[in-house]
XYZ file of C-alpha atoms in Angstrom:
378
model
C 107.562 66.136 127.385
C 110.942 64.105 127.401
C 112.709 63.518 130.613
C 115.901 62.816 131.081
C 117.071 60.437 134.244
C 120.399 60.756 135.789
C 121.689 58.162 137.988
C 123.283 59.327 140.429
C 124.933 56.304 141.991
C 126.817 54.274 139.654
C 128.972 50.812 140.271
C 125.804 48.392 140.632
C 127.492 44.984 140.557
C 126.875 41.655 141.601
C 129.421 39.372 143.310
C 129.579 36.760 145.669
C 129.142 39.294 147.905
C 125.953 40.752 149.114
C 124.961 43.826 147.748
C 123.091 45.850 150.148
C 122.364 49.722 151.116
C 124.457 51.160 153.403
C 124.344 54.683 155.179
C 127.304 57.067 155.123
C 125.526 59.483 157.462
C 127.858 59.253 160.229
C 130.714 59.438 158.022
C 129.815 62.301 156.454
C 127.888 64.442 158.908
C 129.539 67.857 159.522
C 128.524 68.257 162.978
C 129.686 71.058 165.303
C 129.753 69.962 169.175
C 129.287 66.120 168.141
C 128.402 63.841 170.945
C 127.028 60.851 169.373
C 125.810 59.471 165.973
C 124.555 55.924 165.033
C 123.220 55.383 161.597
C 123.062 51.576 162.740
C 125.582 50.216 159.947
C 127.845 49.217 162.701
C 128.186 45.228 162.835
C 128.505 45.947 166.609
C 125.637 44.585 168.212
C 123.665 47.858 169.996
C 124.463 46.946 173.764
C 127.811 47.701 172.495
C 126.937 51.538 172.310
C 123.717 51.383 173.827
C 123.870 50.910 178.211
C 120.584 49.314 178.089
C 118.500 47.618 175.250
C 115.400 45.969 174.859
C 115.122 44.330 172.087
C 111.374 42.953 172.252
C 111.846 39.276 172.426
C 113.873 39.954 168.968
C 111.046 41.944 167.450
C 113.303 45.459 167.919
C 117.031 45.368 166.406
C 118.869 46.614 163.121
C 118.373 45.116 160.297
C 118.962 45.526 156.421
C 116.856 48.015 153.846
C 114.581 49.366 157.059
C 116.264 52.580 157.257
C 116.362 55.614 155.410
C 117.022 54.971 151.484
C 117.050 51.287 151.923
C 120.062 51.680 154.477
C 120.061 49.412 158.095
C 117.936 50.950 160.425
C 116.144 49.931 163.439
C 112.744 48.147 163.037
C 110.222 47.821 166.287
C 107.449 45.613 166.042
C 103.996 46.047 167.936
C 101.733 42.372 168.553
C 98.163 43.648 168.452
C 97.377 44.582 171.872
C 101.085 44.995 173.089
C 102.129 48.087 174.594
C 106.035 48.194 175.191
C 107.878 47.048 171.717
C 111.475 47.596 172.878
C 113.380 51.006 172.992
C 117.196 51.961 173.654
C 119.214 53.991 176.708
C 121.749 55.865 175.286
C 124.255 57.855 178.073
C 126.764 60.397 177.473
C 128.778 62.539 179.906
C 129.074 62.267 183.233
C 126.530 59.675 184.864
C 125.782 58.503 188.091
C 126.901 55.053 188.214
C 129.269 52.801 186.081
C 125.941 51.002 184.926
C 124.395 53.946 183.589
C 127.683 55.155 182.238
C 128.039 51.834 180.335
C 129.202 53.184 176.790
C 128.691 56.572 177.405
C 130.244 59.071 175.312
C 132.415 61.903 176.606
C 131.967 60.700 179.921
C 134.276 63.158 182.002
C 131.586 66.267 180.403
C 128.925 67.787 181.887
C 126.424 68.587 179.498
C 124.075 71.589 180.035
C 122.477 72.257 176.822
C 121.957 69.572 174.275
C 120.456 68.756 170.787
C 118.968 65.196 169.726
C 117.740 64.179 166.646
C 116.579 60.768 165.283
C 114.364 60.014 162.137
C 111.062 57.873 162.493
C 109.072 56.088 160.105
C 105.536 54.566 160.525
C 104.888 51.840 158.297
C 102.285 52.044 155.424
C 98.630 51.619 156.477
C 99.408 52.332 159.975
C 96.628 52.496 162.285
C 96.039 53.878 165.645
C 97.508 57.513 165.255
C 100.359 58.252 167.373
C 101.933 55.252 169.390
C 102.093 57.678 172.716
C 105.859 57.335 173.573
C 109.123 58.718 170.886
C 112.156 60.144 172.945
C 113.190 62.006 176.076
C 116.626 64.048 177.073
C 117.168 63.769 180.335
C 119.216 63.998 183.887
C 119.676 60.622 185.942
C 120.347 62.505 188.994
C 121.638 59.469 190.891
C 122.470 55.697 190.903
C 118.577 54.977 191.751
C 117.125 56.524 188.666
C 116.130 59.537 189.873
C 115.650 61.808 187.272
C 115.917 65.377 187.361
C 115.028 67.338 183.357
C 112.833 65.089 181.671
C 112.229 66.687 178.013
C 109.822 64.269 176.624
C 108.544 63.835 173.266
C 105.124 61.998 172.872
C 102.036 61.788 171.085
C 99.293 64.018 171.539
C 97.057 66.556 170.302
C 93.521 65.856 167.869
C 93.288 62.617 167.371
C 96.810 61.892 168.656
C 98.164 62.743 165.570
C 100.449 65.336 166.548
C 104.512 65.250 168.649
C 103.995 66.946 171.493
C 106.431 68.372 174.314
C 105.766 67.246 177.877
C 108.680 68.702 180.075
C 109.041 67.586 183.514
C 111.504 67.292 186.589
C 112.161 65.655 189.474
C 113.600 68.875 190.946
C 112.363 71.214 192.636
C 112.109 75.351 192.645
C 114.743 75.278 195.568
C 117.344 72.568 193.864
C 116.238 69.688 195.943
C 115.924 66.285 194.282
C 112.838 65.050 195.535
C 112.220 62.178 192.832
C 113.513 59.045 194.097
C 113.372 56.570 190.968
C 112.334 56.575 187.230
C 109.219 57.764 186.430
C 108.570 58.841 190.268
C 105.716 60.677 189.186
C 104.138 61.532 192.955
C 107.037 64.212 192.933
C 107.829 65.724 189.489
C 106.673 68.858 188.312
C 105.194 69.092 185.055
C 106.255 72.321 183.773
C 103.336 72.323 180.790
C 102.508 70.152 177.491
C 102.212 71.588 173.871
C 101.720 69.799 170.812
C 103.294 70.692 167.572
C 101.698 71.631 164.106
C 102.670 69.003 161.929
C 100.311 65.699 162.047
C 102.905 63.103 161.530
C 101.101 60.599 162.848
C 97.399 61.115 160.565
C 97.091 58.113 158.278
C 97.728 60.251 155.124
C 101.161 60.264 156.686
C 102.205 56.697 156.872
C 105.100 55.242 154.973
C 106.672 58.551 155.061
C 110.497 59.687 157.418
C 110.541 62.051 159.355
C 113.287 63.939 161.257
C 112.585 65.317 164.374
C 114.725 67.347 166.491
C 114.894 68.225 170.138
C 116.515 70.843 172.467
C 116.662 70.859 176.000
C 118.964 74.086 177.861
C 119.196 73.670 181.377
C 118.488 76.727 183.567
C 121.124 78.755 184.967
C 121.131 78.202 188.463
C 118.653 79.991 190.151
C 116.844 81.630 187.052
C 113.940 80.610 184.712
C 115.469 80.611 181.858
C 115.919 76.979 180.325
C 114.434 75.779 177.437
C 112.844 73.427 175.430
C 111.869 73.064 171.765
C 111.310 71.005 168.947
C 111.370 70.679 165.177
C 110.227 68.340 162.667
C 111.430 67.827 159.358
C 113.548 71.738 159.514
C 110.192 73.308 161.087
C 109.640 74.428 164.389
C 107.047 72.805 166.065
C 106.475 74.664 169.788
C 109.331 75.872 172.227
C 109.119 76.914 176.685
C 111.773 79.277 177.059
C 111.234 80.082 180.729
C 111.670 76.914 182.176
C 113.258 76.499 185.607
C 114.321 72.813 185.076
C 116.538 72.733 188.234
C 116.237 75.633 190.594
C 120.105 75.998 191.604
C 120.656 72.024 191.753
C 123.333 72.439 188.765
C 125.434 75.102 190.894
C 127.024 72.130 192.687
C 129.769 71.303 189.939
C 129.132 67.466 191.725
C 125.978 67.098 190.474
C 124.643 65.798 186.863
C 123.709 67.776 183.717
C 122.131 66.029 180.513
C 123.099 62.647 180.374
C 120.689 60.307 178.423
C 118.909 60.322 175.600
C 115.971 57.309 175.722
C 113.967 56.411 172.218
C 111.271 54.498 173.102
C 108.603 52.621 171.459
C 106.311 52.294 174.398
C 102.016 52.621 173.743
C 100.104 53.391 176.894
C 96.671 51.914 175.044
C 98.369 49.272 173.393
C 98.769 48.940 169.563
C 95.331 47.989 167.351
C 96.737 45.679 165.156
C 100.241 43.815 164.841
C 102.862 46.692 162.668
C 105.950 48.246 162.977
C 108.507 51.816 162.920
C 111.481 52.301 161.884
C 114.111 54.163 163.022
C 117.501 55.824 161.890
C 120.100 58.210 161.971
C 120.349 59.265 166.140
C 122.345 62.318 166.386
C 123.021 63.911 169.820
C 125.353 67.415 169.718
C 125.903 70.822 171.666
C 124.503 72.574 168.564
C 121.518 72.448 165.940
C 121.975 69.491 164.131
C 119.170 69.613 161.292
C 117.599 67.108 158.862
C 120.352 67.133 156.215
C 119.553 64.874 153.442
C 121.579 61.272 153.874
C 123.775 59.829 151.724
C 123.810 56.783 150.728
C 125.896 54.429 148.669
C 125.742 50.339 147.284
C 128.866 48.289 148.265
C 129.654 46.557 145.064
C 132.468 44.244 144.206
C 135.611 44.773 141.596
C 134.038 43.216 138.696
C 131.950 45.549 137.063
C 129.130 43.805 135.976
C 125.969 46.249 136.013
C 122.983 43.888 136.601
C 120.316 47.328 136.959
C 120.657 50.730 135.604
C 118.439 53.962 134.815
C 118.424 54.242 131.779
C 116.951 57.844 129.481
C 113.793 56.098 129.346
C 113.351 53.640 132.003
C 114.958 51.085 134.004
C 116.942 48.552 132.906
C 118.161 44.653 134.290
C 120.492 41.910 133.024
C 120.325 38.964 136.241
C 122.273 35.999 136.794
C 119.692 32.870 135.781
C 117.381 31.636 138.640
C 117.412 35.519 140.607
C 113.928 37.663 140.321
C 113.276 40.466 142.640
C 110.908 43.669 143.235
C 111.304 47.315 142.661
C 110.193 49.779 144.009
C 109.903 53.357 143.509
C 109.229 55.622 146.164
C 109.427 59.923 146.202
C 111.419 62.059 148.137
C 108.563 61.666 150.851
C 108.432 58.137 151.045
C 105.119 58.032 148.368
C 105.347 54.862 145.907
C 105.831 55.946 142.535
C 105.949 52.515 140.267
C 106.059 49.023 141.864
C 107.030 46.307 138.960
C 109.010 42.644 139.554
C 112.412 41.795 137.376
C 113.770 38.437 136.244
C 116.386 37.996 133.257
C 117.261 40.544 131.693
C 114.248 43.145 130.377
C 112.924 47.039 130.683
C 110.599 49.217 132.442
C 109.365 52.339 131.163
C 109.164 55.032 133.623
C 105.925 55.733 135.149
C 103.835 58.283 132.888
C 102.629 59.696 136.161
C 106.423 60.550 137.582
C 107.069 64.101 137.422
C 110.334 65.989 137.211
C 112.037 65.720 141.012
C 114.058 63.206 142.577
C 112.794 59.399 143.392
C 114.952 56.843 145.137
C 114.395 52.667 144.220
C 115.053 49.686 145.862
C 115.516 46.778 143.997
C 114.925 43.492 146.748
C 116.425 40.203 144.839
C 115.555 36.562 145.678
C 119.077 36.008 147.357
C 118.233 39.045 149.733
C 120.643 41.269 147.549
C 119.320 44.884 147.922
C 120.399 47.697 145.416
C 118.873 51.193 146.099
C 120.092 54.519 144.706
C 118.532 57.856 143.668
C 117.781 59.272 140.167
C 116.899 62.947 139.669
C 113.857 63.312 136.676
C 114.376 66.084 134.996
């Protein structure tokens, strides 16, 4: 059977310049009741946007061709044995102190209901099933840490090889704050744990993105009526829809709604071996955000010159003398197609075993040029 390729990003040059993927998520996202997005292609270092950020020693920050489609992204990198490999704070509305408020977005709002989404990636041959700690939405009640709704996501499940839903508070029944600092657990509730139905974290799964999605609604004063829920990937994992979060607390227009958004890469047990995830694309809104698929572009320079191309039978190179590189092949769900090194100028025949759908490559030069870009087989 013949197959025709269409590239479907065109302008692959080479300058003086570096060619690298870059992310036009947050340029292009169509999101009602926007509060924040960050697909890390900001040359603003995160404690810019970010009020507090551990960056692991300098084993957790952005960097190039991590994220989705070759894009920036975050990586996070577990030692063997290590248990805490950095994480980011993230506030938005109204927050109890001007150190938790650092950067916060929409800062005179209180926020009662509230959607976050981020997309994680564990890196091929991962071991150790779920690394315990992802995210949590949350309310810093006051200046102490004192946390009222804590929606947390974690690992859990068979195995650990399932996201799970943990929600907690540090309020109680009445609307009394009886926390007193982060993580006070001697006086949260725990208002009941269920795991999801997708096993992101199996081993079958590594290498692959996923997007999950969270949703915290805070009660209405006095009633048991707040939720929370997850998705991954479009698909709902579990939801609590009869949650009394804060007993009447929020009926006191003084006192905090949802107001931070943590993503954590914290292991209780400690990691197995020395690895690393990836994150990108953190999206926090007032409505149902979704996994749309990102787009993604190559900065190129005025000249013209195509140095790689798809073309109706394979790929195809021309290279300055003295660069080589690798490509690589992946499908839609992150599963290597065709691996194969370039130098010159030369041609690839597709793999026989690629069938009709759409692949994305990322070609990784010696000068630490990266092109990337999709073609649809058909």
């Amino acid at each position: 059977m013949n197959k025709a390729y269409i590239l479907l990003l065109t302008g692959l040059t080479l300058s003086a310049i570096s060619l690298r993927g870059q992310s036009d998520y947050c340029t292009t996202l169509d999101q009602q009741g926007l509060i924040f997005c960050d697909d890390f292609e900001s040359s603003e270092p995160l404690t810019g946007r970010y009020f507090e950020v551990d960056d692991n020693n300098g084993e957790f920050g952005v960097q190039p061709g991590v994220g989705r489609d070759g894009s920036k992204g975050v990586r996070g990198l577990w030692q063997e044995g290590e248990v805490d490999a950095g994480g980011l704070l993230k506030s938005f509305g109204r927050t109890p102190s001007n150190y938790i408020g650092q950067h916060a977005n929409l800062p005179d709002s209180n926020f009662m209901e509230v959607y976050w989404k981020l997309d994680v990636r564990h890196q091929e041959g991962w071991q150790g099933n779920g690394p315990a700690k992802l995210c949590r939405a949350l309310t810093m009640a006051n200046a102490n840490w004192a946390t009222g709704a804590m929606a947390h996501l974690w690992t859990g499940g068979p195995n650990d090889q399932y996201l799970g839903m943990d929600p907690a508070s540090g309020i109680d029944v009445n609307g009394n704050l009886v926390t007193t600092t982060y993580n006070d657990f001697a006086n949260m509730r725990w208002l009941g744990w269920k795991y999801g139905t997708t096993p992101m974290f199996a081993d079958q799964e590594a290498g692959k993105w996923f997007c999950v999605e969270g949703h915290i609604r805070l009660n209405t004063p006095g009633e048991s009526d707040g939720v929370f829920e997850f998705w991954i990937n479009d698909t709902l994992q579990q939801g609590s829809y009869n949650l009394n979060w804060h007993g009447d607390w929020n009926a006191d227009p003084d006192h905090y709604g949802i107001n931070a958004l943590f993503i954590n890469n914290y292991w209780n047990a400690g990691s197995p071996v020395e690895q690393e995830r990836y994150f990108d694309n953190v999206v926090i809104a007032t409505q149902r955000i979704g996994c749309p698929e990102p787009v993604t572009r190559v900065e190129s320079a005025p000249n013209g010159q195509e140095i790689f191309r798809v073309g109706p039978a394979g790929f195809e190179w021309d290279l300055l003398p003295g660069l080589s590189g690798e490509v690589i092949v992946s499908s839609v769900l992150g599963q290597v197609a065709q691996v194969f090194q370039v130098q010159a100028a030369g041609f690839r025949p597709f793999a026989p075993e690629m069938i009709p759908g759409i692949y994305y490559y990322s070609v990784r030069l010696s000068d630490g040029q990266i092109i990337h870009g999709p073609a649809l087989v058909r």
